[in-house]
């Protein structure tokens, strides 16, 4: 088999066989296929696409290019949740404890934030003492005992994806549905869960800006999961405005705890309940209505909050933060940002708000940057709220006061106001499973 022929076949619109895809993934991972030939094939895929069968095969080969996690030492149904990334997205800290409180095993491997989107590991590390690196044995033991652990990836998971993503990044081949879907799902398949719930964000702060693109990505990922024997579903949720009020690591932990107490913002609570109910449905805990009722009960009874408390303690963290979030790290400087006019907050450029949080130190500009765990933004007003001149619409938090001016400028540029209330936006736009797409 020759790489040249595989490139030419895809360039001319052909469908690659399983053997051809396996040849490419193996050769690219072990270095026998050079980057220039891999780049040519990636561009041919970008321009010609891949059908569902090719995409599922590519993903399976990438998932098996390195270590895979065997979760069979954990009893019961193991579920995973993945968000395509957003601003103020602290849903894992809420959804995973709800699912665990309802008897689903959440053996979760999460990532760090990059660019304008945050990551669960950074949020957890803002809890004093909380570790996100456990030995495999400690990870399994914790999930068997508590039903819940959230850790960073260990070992050599999906190395083909790591190499391919780096090449796509410099060859203008990132924004391609089969390549994004196979990249995300290869890591999910390698992580070993039986069920996978995907939260595909849509809007100005999301990777996919339009609903149609978000649905296309969700369909591709659901197909891959189901083709590979995992029960998989996706919700398309709003990221045209940040989720909840708080953006930044310790600020988001505080808001997650408030939500698990039943006193969180309505948008965050509703999105988390929808995600949790779908996770329970995937884990075959009952029909959609029963799963929704179970999720609500886990939240209202405090059972989910208790799971988070136990998880934090088991991972070495100060679990007293659950009762007293003032124990979380706080920034040295706070600045109120006030409205300059009366009206309604009409729209937010959510990516711009995420960048303002990065300017305060809450996120990473490059993979190597350090994160300031207490920096961030609290939005007092959200899109759709009425405002008066002089109202505080946001508070900026930073440890380096020199960062405040640039962040305020970026935040102001990300907001627009109107004289009439804007039309309300949905929180959940669609649900995708193996039977198709349901617009909500
Ligand atoms: N996230 C991933 O992991 N891969 C992509 O290709 C895009 C987003």
CSV table of C-alpha atoms and ligand atoms in Angstrom, one decimal:
chain,number,residue,atom,x,y,z
A,1,UNK,CA,0.0,0.0,0.0
A,2,UNK,CA,1.3,3.5,-0.9
A,3,UNK,CA,0.4,6.7,0.9
A,4,UNK,CA,0.6,8.4,-2.5
A,5,UNK,CA,-2.4,6.3,-3.8
A,6,UNK,CA,-4.4,7.0,-0.6
A,7,UNK,CA,-3.9,10.8,-1.0
A,8,UNK,CA,-4.9,10.6,-4.8
A,9,UNK,CA,-8.0,8.5,-4.0
A,10,UNK,CA,-9.3,11.0,-1.5
A,11,UNK,CA,-8.3,14.0,-3.6
A,12,UNK,CA,-10.5,12.5,-6.4
A,13,UNK,CA,-13.4,12.1,-4.0
A,14,UNK,CA,-13.0,8.3,-3.3
A,15,UNK,CA,-14.0,6.5,-0.1
A,16,UNK,CA,-11.1,5.1,1.9
A,17,UNK,CA,-11.1,1.5,3.0
A,18,UNK,CA,-10.5,0.5,6.7
A,19,UNK,CA,-7.1,-0.9,5.6
A,20,UNK,CA,-6.1,2.4,4.0
A,21,UNK,CA,-7.2,4.4,7.0
A,22,UNK,CA,-5.4,2.1,9.4
A,23,UNK,CA,-2.2,2.3,7.2
A,24,UNK,CA,-2.3,6.1,7.4
A,25,UNK,CA,-2.9,6.3,11.1
A,26,UNK,CA,-0.3,3.8,12.0
A,27,UNK,CA,2.3,5.2,9.7
A,28,UNK,CA,1.7,8.8,10.7
A,29,UNK,CA,1.9,7.9,14.4
A,30,UNK,CA,5.1,5.9,14.1
A,31,UNK,CA,6.7,8.6,11.9
A,32,UNK,CA,7.1,6.4,8.7
A,33,UNK,CA,4.6,8.7,6.9
A,34,UNK,CA,6.0,12.2,6.7
A,35,UNK,CA,4.1,15.3,7.7
A,36,UNK,CA,3.9,16.6,4.1
A,37,UNK,CA,2.0,13.5,3.0
A,38,UNK,CA,-0.2,13.5,6.1
A,39,UNK,CA,-0.9,17.3,5.4
A,40,UNK,CA,-1.9,16.5,1.8
A,41,UNK,CA,-4.4,13.8,3.0
A,42,UNK,CA,-5.8,16.0,5.7
A,43,UNK,CA,-6.4,18.7,3.1
A,44,UNK,CA,-8.0,16.2,0.8
A,45,UNK,CA,-10.3,15.1,3.6
A,46,UNK,CA,-11.1,18.8,4.4
A,47,UNK,CA,-12.1,19.4,0.8
A,48,UNK,CA,-13.8,16.0,0.0
A,49,UNK,CA,-15.1,15.0,3.4
A,50,UNK,CA,-15.6,11.5,4.8
A,51,UNK,CA,-18.7,9.4,5.1
A,52,UNK,CA,-19.9,8.0,8.5
A,53,UNK,CA,-18.1,4.7,8.0
A,54,UNK,CA,-14.8,6.3,7.2
A,55,UNK,CA,-15.1,8.7,10.1
A,56,UNK,CA,-15.9,5.9,12.5
A,57,UNK,CA,-12.9,3.8,11.2
A,58,UNK,CA,-10.5,6.8,11.4
A,59,UNK,CA,-11.7,7.5,15.0
A,60,UNK,CA,-11.3,3.8,16.1
A,61,UNK,CA,-7.7,3.7,14.6
A,62,UNK,CA,-6.8,7.0,16.4
A,63,UNK,CA,-8.4,5.7,19.7
A,64,UNK,CA,-6.2,2.6,19.5
A,65,UNK,CA,-3.0,4.4,18.5
A,66,UNK,CA,-1.9,4.5,22.2
A,67,UNK,CA,-3.1,3.4,25.6
A,68,UNK,CA,-6.8,2.7,26.2
A,69,UNK,CA,-8.3,2.8,29.6
A,70,UNK,CA,-10.0,-0.4,30.8
A,71,UNK,CA,-12.7,0.6,33.3
A,72,UNK,CA,-13.8,-3.0,34.0
A,73,UNK,CA,-12.5,-2.8,37.6
A,74,UNK,CA,-15.3,-0.3,38.2
A,75,UNK,CA,-18.7,-1.9,38.8
A,76,UNK,CA,-21.9,-0.6,37.2
A,77,UNK,CA,-22.5,1.6,34.2
A,78,UNK,CA,-19.6,4.1,33.5
A,79,UNK,CA,-20.6,7.3,31.8
A,80,UNK,CA,-18.7,10.3,30.4
A,81,UNK,CA,-19.7,13.8,29.5
A,82,UNK,CA,-17.9,16.1,27.1
A,83,UNK,CA,-18.4,19.7,26.3
A,84,UNK,CA,-17.0,21.3,23.1
A,85,UNK,CA,-16.0,24.2,25.3
A,86,UNK,CA,-17.4,27.5,26.4
A,87,UNK,CA,-17.2,30.5,28.6
A,88,UNK,CA,-18.4,30.1,32.2
A,89,UNK,CA,-19.1,26.4,31.4
A,90,UNK,CA,-18.8,24.8,34.9
A,91,UNK,CA,-21.4,22.1,34.0
A,92,UNK,CA,-19.1,19.1,34.8
A,93,UNK,CA,-18.8,20.2,38.4
A,94,UNK,CA,-22.6,20.0,38.7
A,95,UNK,CA,-23.7,17.3,36.2
A,96,UNK,CA,-21.2,14.6,37.3
A,97,UNK,CA,-22.2,14.8,41.0
A,98,UNK,CA,-25.9,14.7,40.0
A,99,UNK,CA,-25.3,11.6,37.9
A,100,UNK,CA,-23.2,9.9,40.6
A,101,UNK,CA,-25.9,10.6,43.2
A,102,UNK,CA,-28.3,8.7,40.9
A,103,UNK,CA,-26.0,5.7,40.7
A,104,UNK,CA,-24.1,6.3,37.5
A,105,UNK,CA,-20.3,5.8,37.7
A,106,UNK,CA,-18.5,9.0,36.6
A,107,UNK,CA,-14.9,8.1,35.9
A,108,UNK,CA,-14.1,11.4,34.3
A,109,UNK,CA,-10.9,12.5,32.5
A,110,UNK,CA,-11.0,16.2,31.9
A,111,UNK,CA,-8.8,18.8,30.3
A,112,UNK,CA,-7.3,22.2,31.0
A,113,UNK,CA,-8.6,25.5,29.6
A,114,UNK,CA,-7.0,27.0,26.5
A,115,UNK,CA,-7.8,30.3,24.9
A,116,UNK,CA,-11.2,31.8,25.7
A,117,UNK,CA,-12.6,28.5,27.0
A,118,UNK,CA,-12.0,27.2,30.5
A,119,UNK,CA,-11.2,23.6,31.7
A,120,UNK,CA,-12.5,21.6,34.6
A,121,UNK,CA,-9.0,20.6,35.9
A,122,UNK,CA,-8.1,24.3,36.5
A,123,UNK,CA,-11.4,24.9,38.3
A,124,UNK,CA,-10.8,21.9,40.6
A,125,UNK,CA,-7.2,23.0,41.3
A,126,UNK,CA,-8.6,26.3,42.6
A,127,UNK,CA,-9.9,24.3,45.6
A,128,UNK,CA,-7.0,24.3,48.1
A,129,UNK,CA,-5.2,20.9,48.1
A,130,UNK,CA,-7.4,19.3,45.4
A,131,UNK,CA,-5.3,17.0,43.2
A,132,UNK,CA,-6.3,16.0,39.7
A,133,UNK,CA,-3.6,13.3,39.3
A,134,UNK,CA,-4.5,10.0,41.0
A,135,UNK,CA,-2.9,6.6,40.4
A,136,UNK,CA,-5.1,4.3,38.3
A,137,UNK,CA,-5.8,2.2,41.4
A,138,UNK,CA,-6.8,5.3,43.5
A,139,UNK,CA,-9.0,6.5,40.6
A,140,UNK,CA,-10.8,3.1,40.3
A,141,UNK,CA,-11.2,2.8,44.1
A,142,UNK,CA,-12.6,6.3,44.4
A,143,UNK,CA,-15.2,5.7,41.6
A,144,UNK,CA,-16.2,2.4,43.2
A,145,UNK,CA,-16.6,4.1,46.6
A,146,UNK,CA,-18.1,7.5,45.8
A,147,UNK,CA,-19.2,7.0,42.2
A,148,UNK,CA,-17.2,10.0,41.1
A,149,UNK,CA,-13.7,11.1,40.3
A,150,UNK,CA,-12.4,13.8,38.0
A,151,UNK,CA,-8.8,13.6,36.9
A,152,UNK,CA,-6.4,14.6,34.1
A,153,UNK,CA,-5.5,12.2,31.3
A,154,UNK,CA,-2.7,9.9,32.1
A,155,UNK,CA,-0.6,7.7,29.9
A,156,UNK,CA,-0.3,8.0,26.1
A,157,UNK,CA,-4.0,8.4,25.2
A,158,UNK,CA,-4.7,8.8,21.4
A,159,UNK,CA,-1.2,10.0,20.3
A,160,UNK,CA,-2.4,10.0,16.7
A,161,UNK,CA,-4.8,12.7,17.6
A,162,UNK,CA,-2.1,14.8,19.4
A,163,UNK,CA,0.1,14.7,16.3
A,164,UNK,CA,-2.7,15.2,13.8
A,165,UNK,CA,-4.2,18.1,15.7
A,166,UNK,CA,-0.8,19.9,15.8
A,167,UNK,CA,-0.5,19.4,12.0
A,168,UNK,CA,-4.1,20.6,11.4
A,169,UNK,CA,-3.4,23.7,13.5
A,170,UNK,CA,-0.7,24.8,11.0
A,171,UNK,CA,-2.3,23.6,7.7
A,172,UNK,CA,-5.7,25.3,8.0
A,173,UNK,CA,-7.5,22.0,8.4
A,174,UNK,CA,-9.0,22.3,11.9
A,175,UNK,CA,-12.6,23.4,11.0
A,176,UNK,CA,-13.7,20.2,9.3
A,177,UNK,CA,-16.5,18.1,10.9
A,178,UNK,CA,-15.1,14.6,10.3
A,179,UNK,CA,-11.7,15.7,11.6
A,180,UNK,CA,-13.1,17.5,14.7
A,181,UNK,CA,-15.5,14.7,15.5
A,182,UNK,CA,-12.8,12.0,15.1
A,183,UNK,CA,-10.4,14.0,17.2
A,184,UNK,CA,-12.8,14.5,20.1
A,185,UNK,CA,-14.3,11.0,20.0
A,186,UNK,CA,-10.9,9.2,19.7
A,187,UNK,CA,-10.1,10.5,23.2
A,188,UNK,CA,-13.5,9.6,24.5
A,189,UNK,CA,-13.4,6.1,23.1
A,190,UNK,CA,-9.9,5.6,24.6
A,191,UNK,CA,-11.1,6.7,28.0
A,192,UNK,CA,-13.3,3.6,28.2
A,193,UNK,CA,-16.9,4.8,29.3
A,194,UNK,CA,-20.0,2.8,28.3
A,195,UNK,CA,-22.1,5.9,27.6
A,196,UNK,CA,-21.0,9.3,26.3
A,197,UNK,CA,-23.1,12.5,26.6
A,198,UNK,CA,-21.9,15.4,24.4
A,199,UNK,CA,-22.7,19.0,25.1
A,200,UNK,CA,-22.1,20.7,21.8
A,201,UNK,CA,-22.1,24.4,22.3
A,202,UNK,CA,-23.5,26.8,19.7
A,203,UNK,CA,-23.1,30.6,19.3
A,204,UNK,CA,-20.6,33.4,19.6
A,205,UNK,CA,-18.5,31.8,22.3
A,206,UNK,CA,-18.5,28.3,20.8
A,207,UNK,CA,-16.2,26.5,18.4
A,208,UNK,CA,-19.3,26.0,16.2
A,209,UNK,CA,-21.0,29.4,15.7
A,210,UNK,CA,-24.2,28.3,13.9
A,211,UNK,CA,-26.9,25.8,14.9
A,212,UNK,CA,-26.6,23.8,11.6
A,213,UNK,CA,-22.8,23.4,12.1
A,214,UNK,CA,-23.3,22.4,15.7
A,215,UNK,CA,-25.9,19.8,14.7
A,216,UNK,CA,-23.6,18.4,12.0
A,217,UNK,CA,-20.8,18.0,14.5
A,218,UNK,CA,-23.1,16.4,17.0
A,219,UNK,CA,-24.5,13.9,14.4
A,220,UNK,CA,-21.0,12.9,13.4
A,221,UNK,CA,-19.9,12.3,17.0
A,222,UNK,CA,-23.0,10.4,17.9
A,223,UNK,CA,-22.5,8.2,14.8
A,224,UNK,CA,-18.9,7.5,15.8
A,225,UNK,CA,-19.9,6.6,19.4
A,226,UNK,CA,-22.7,4.3,18.3
A,227,UNK,CA,-20.6,2.7,15.6
A,228,UNK,CA,-18.0,1.8,18.2
A,229,UNK,CA,-20.5,0.3,20.6
A,230,UNK,CA,-21.0,3.2,23.1
A,231,UNK,CA,-24.4,4.6,23.9
A,232,UNK,CA,-24.0,8.2,22.7
A,233,UNK,CA,-26.2,11.3,22.6
A,234,UNK,CA,-25.7,15.1,22.3
A,235,UNK,CA,-27.5,18.2,23.4
A,236,UNK,CA,-26.9,21.4,21.5
A,237,UNK,CA,-26.8,24.2,24.1
A,238,UNK,CA,-26.4,27.9,24.0
A,239,UNK,CA,-23.0,29.6,24.1
A,240,UNK,CA,-24.1,33.0,22.7
A,241,UNK,CA,-23.9,34.3,26.2
A,242,UNK,CA,-21.8,32.9,29.1
A,243,UNK,CA,-23.4,30.2,31.2
A,244,UNK,CA,-24.2,31.5,34.7
A,245,UNK,CA,-22.7,34.7,36.1
A,246,UNK,CA,-19.1,33.7,37.0
A,247,UNK,CA,-16.2,33.2,34.6
A,248,UNK,CA,-12.8,32.2,36.1
A,249,UNK,CA,-11.7,29.2,38.1
A,250,UNK,CA,-12.5,29.7,41.8
A,251,UNK,CA,-15.4,32.0,40.9
A,252,UNK,CA,-16.9,29.1,38.8
A,253,UNK,CA,-16.4,26.6,41.7
A,254,UNK,CA,-18.3,28.9,44.0
A,255,UNK,CA,-21.1,29.2,41.4
A,256,UNK,CA,-21.2,25.4,40.9
A,257,UNK,CA,-21.6,24.9,44.7
A,258,UNK,CA,-24.3,27.5,44.8
A,259,UNK,CA,-26.1,25.7,42.0
A,260,UNK,CA,-25.8,22.3,43.8
A,261,UNK,CA,-27.4,24.0,46.8
A,262,UNK,CA,-30.4,24.8,44.6
A,263,UNK,CA,-29.6,28.6,44.5
A,264,UNK,CA,-27.7,28.9,41.2
A,265,UNK,CA,-28.6,30.9,38.2
A,266,UNK,CA,-31.6,29.7,36.2
A,267,UNK,CA,-29.7,29.2,32.9
A,268,UNK,CA,-27.0,27.1,34.5
A,269,UNK,CA,-29.4,25.1,36.6
A,270,UNK,CA,-31.6,24.3,33.6
A,271,UNK,CA,-28.8,23.3,31.3
A,272,UNK,CA,-27.3,21.1,34.0
A,273,UNK,CA,-30.6,19.4,34.7
A,274,UNK,CA,-31.1,18.7,30.9
A,275,UNK,CA,-27.6,17.3,30.6
A,276,UNK,CA,-27.9,15.2,33.8
A,277,UNK,CA,-31.3,13.8,32.7
A,278,UNK,CA,-29.9,12.7,29.3
A,279,UNK,CA,-26.8,11.1,31.0
A,280,UNK,CA,-29.2,9.1,33.2
A,281,UNK,CA,-31.2,8.1,30.2
A,282,UNK,CA,-28.1,6.9,28.4
A,283,UNK,CA,-27.2,4.9,31.5
A,284,UNK,CA,-30.6,3.3,31.3
A,285,UNK,CA,-31.9,4.6,34.6
A,286,UNK,CA,-35.4,5.1,33.2
A,287,UNK,CA,-37.4,7.0,30.6
A,288,UNK,CA,-36.8,10.7,29.9
A,289,UNK,CA,-39.3,12.0,32.5
A,290,UNK,CA,-38.2,9.7,35.2
A,291,UNK,CA,-34.6,10.6,34.6
A,292,UNK,CA,-35.4,14.3,34.7
A,293,UNK,CA,-37.2,13.8,38.1
A,294,UNK,CA,-34.3,11.8,39.4
A,295,UNK,CA,-31.8,14.6,38.5
A,296,UNK,CA,-34.1,17.3,40.1
A,297,UNK,CA,-34.3,15.2,43.2
A,298,UNK,CA,-30.6,14.7,43.5
A,299,UNK,CA,-30.2,18.5,43.3
A,300,UNK,CA,-33.0,19.4,45.7
A,301,UNK,CA,-32.2,16.8,48.3
A,302,UNK,CA,-28.5,17.9,48.5
A,303,UNK,CA,-27.4,14.3,47.5
A,304,UNK,CA,-25.4,15.7,44.5
A,305,UNK,CA,-23.7,18.4,46.7
A,306,UNK,CA,-22.7,15.6,49.1
A,307,UNK,CA,-21.1,13.7,46.2
A,308,UNK,CA,-19.0,16.8,45.3
A,309,UNK,CA,-18.0,17.2,48.9
A,310,UNK,CA,-16.8,13.6,49.1
A,311,UNK,CA,-15.0,13.8,45.8
A,312,UNK,CA,-13.1,16.9,46.9
A,313,UNK,CA,-12.1,15.4,50.2
A,314,UNK,CA,-11.0,12.1,48.5
A,315,UNK,CA,-8.8,14.1,46.1
A,316,UNK,CA,-7.1,15.8,49.0
A,317,UNK,CA,-9.0,19.1,48.7
A,318,UNK,CA,-10.4,21.4,51.5
A,319,UNK,CA,-14.0,20.1,51.5
A,320,UNK,CA,-15.0,22.9,53.9
A,321,UNK,CA,-15.2,25.2,50.8
A,322,UNK,CA,-18.5,23.4,50.0
A,323,UNK,CA,-20.1,25.1,53.1
A,324,UNK,CA,-17.9,28.2,53.0
A,325,UNK,CA,-16.9,29.3,49.5
A,326,UNK,CA,-15.0,32.2,51.0
A,327,UNK,CA,-12.2,29.7,51.7
A,328,UNK,CA,-11.6,29.6,47.9
A,329,UNK,CA,-8.7,31.9,46.7
A,330,UNK,CA,-9.8,35.5,46.1
A,331,UNK,CA,-8.2,38.1,43.9
A,332,UNK,CA,-6.4,41.1,45.4
A,333,UNK,CA,-8.2,43.6,43.2
A,334,UNK,CA,-11.8,44.1,42.1
A,335,UNK,CA,-13.2,46.7,39.8
A,336,UNK,CA,-16.9,47.4,39.1
A,337,UNK,CA,-17.8,48.1,35.5
A,338,UNK,CA,-20.8,50.3,35.1
A,339,UNK,CA,-23.4,50.8,32.3
A,340,UNK,CA,-23.1,54.1,30.4
A,341,UNK,CA,-26.8,54.1,29.3
A,342,UNK,CA,-30.3,53.0,30.1
A,343,UNK,CA,-31.8,50.1,28.0
A,344,UNK,CA,-31.4,46.4,27.6
A,345,UNK,CA,-28.3,44.3,27.4
A,346,UNK,CA,-29.0,42.9,23.9
A,347,UNK,CA,-26.1,40.7,22.9
A,348,UNK,CA,-22.7,39.6,24.1
A,349,UNK,CA,-19.8,38.6,22.0
A,350,UNK,CA,-19.1,35.6,24.3
A,351,UNK,CA,-15.7,34.8,22.8
A,352,UNK,CA,-14.7,38.5,23.6
A,353,UNK,CA,-15.9,38.1,27.2
A,354,UNK,CA,-13.8,34.9,27.4
A,355,UNK,CA,-10.8,36.8,26.1
A,356,UNK,CA,-11.4,39.6,28.7
A,357,UNK,CA,-11.2,36.9,31.4
A,358,UNK,CA,-7.9,35.6,29.9
A,359,UNK,CA,-6.5,39.1,30.0
A,360,UNK,CA,-7.3,39.2,33.7
A,361,UNK,CA,-5.2,36.0,34.0
A,362,UNK,CA,-8.1,33.4,34.3
A,363,UNK,CA,-7.1,31.5,31.2
A,364,UNK,CA,-4.2,30.5,29.0
A,365,UNK,CA,-3.0,32.2,25.8
A,366,UNK,CA,-0.7,29.2,25.1
A,367,UNK,CA,-0.5,25.7,26.5
A,368,UNK,CA,2.5,26.7,28.6
A,369,UNK,CA,0.9,29.8,30.2
A,370,UNK,CA,0.2,29.8,34.0
A,371,UNK,CA,-3.4,30.4,35.2
A,372,UNK,CA,-4.4,32.8,38.0
A,373,UNK,CA,-7.0,30.7,39.8
A,374,UNK,CA,-8.8,33.6,41.4
A,375,UNK,CA,-8.9,36.0,38.5
A,376,UNK,CA,-12.1,36.4,36.4
A,377,UNK,CA,-15.4,38.2,35.8
A,378,UNK,CA,-18.7,38.2,37.6
A,379,UNK,CA,-21.4,39.3,35.2
A,380,UNK,CA,-24.2,41.1,37.2
A,381,UNK,CA,-26.2,41.5,34.1
A,382,UNK,CA,-26.9,39.0,31.3
A,383,UNK,CA,-28.2,39.3,27.8
A,384,UNK,CA,-31.9,40.2,28.0
A,385,UNK,CA,-31.6,42.1,31.3
A,386,UNK,CA,-32.8,45.7,31.6
A,387,UNK,CA,-30.0,48.2,32.7
A,388,UNK,CA,-29.8,51.7,34.0
A,389,UNK,CA,-27.0,54.1,33.5
A,390,UNK,CA,-24.6,53.7,36.5
A,391,UNK,CA,-25.6,50.1,37.2
A,392,UNK,CA,-22.8,47.7,37.8
A,393,UNK,CA,-22.9,45.2,35.0
A,394,UNK,CA,-19.8,43.3,35.8
A,395,UNK,CA,-17.0,43.0,38.4
A,396,UNK,CA,-13.5,42.2,37.3
A,397,UNK,CA,-11.1,40.3,39.6
A,398,UNK,CA,-7.3,40.2,39.2
A,399,UNK,CA,-4.2,39.9,41.2
A,400,UNK,CA,-2.3,42.1,38.9
A,401,UNK,CA,-4.0,45.5,38.8
A,402,UNK,CA,-2.2,46.4,35.6
A,403,UNK,CA,-4.4,43.9,33.8
A,404,UNK,CA,-7.7,45.6,34.6
A,405,UNK,CA,-7.8,48.4,32.0
A,406,UNK,CA,-7.3,46.1,28.9
A,407,UNK,CA,-9.8,43.6,30.3
A,408,UNK,CA,-12.4,46.3,30.9
A,409,UNK,CA,-11.9,47.6,27.3
A,410,UNK,CA,-12.3,44.1,25.9
A,411,UNK,CA,-15.4,43.4,28.0
A,412,UNK,CA,-17.1,46.7,27.0
A,413,UNK,CA,-16.4,46.0,23.3
A,414,UNK,CA,-18.0,42.6,23.7
A,415,UNK,CA,-21.4,44.0,24.8
A,416,UNK,CA,-24.2,45.7,22.9
A,417,UNK,CA,-27.2,47.5,24.2
A,418,UNK,CA,-30.7,48.3,22.8
A,419,UNK,CA,-33.7,50.4,23.5
A,420,UNK,CA,-36.1,47.4,23.4
A,421,UNK,CA,-35.8,44.0,25.1
A,422,UNK,CA,-34.2,41.4,22.8
A,423,UNK,CA,-36.1,38.2,21.9
A,424,UNK,CA,-35.4,35.5,24.5
A,425,UNK,CA,-32.9,32.8,23.4
A,426,UNK,CA,-33.3,29.1,24.0
A,427,UNK,CA,-30.9,27.3,26.3
A,428,UNK,CA,-31.2,23.9,24.6
A,429,UNK,CA,-31.7,23.9,20.9
A,430,UNK,CA,-31.7,20.3,19.9
A,431,UNK,CA,-31.1,16.7,21.0
A,432,UNK,CA,-29.2,14.2,18.8
A,433,UNK,CA,-29.2,10.5,19.3
A,434,UNK,CA,-28.9,7.4,17.1
A,435,UNK,CA,-32.5,7.9,16.0
A,436,UNK,CA,-31.8,11.4,14.6
A,437,UNK,CA,-32.1,15.1,15.5
A,438,UNK,CA,-35.0,16.5,17.6
A,439,UNK,CA,-35.2,20.3,17.5
A,440,UNK,CA,-36.5,21.6,20.8
B,1,LIG,N1,-11.2,19.8,20.2
B,1,LIG,C1,-10.5,18.7,19.9
B,1,LIG,O1,-10.2,17.9,20.8
B,1,LIG,N2,-10.2,18.4,18.6
B,1,LIG,C2,-10.6,19.2,17.6
B,1,LIG,O2,-10.3,18.9,16.4
B,1,LIG,C3,-11.3,20.4,17.9
B,1,LIG,C4,-11.6,20.7,19.2
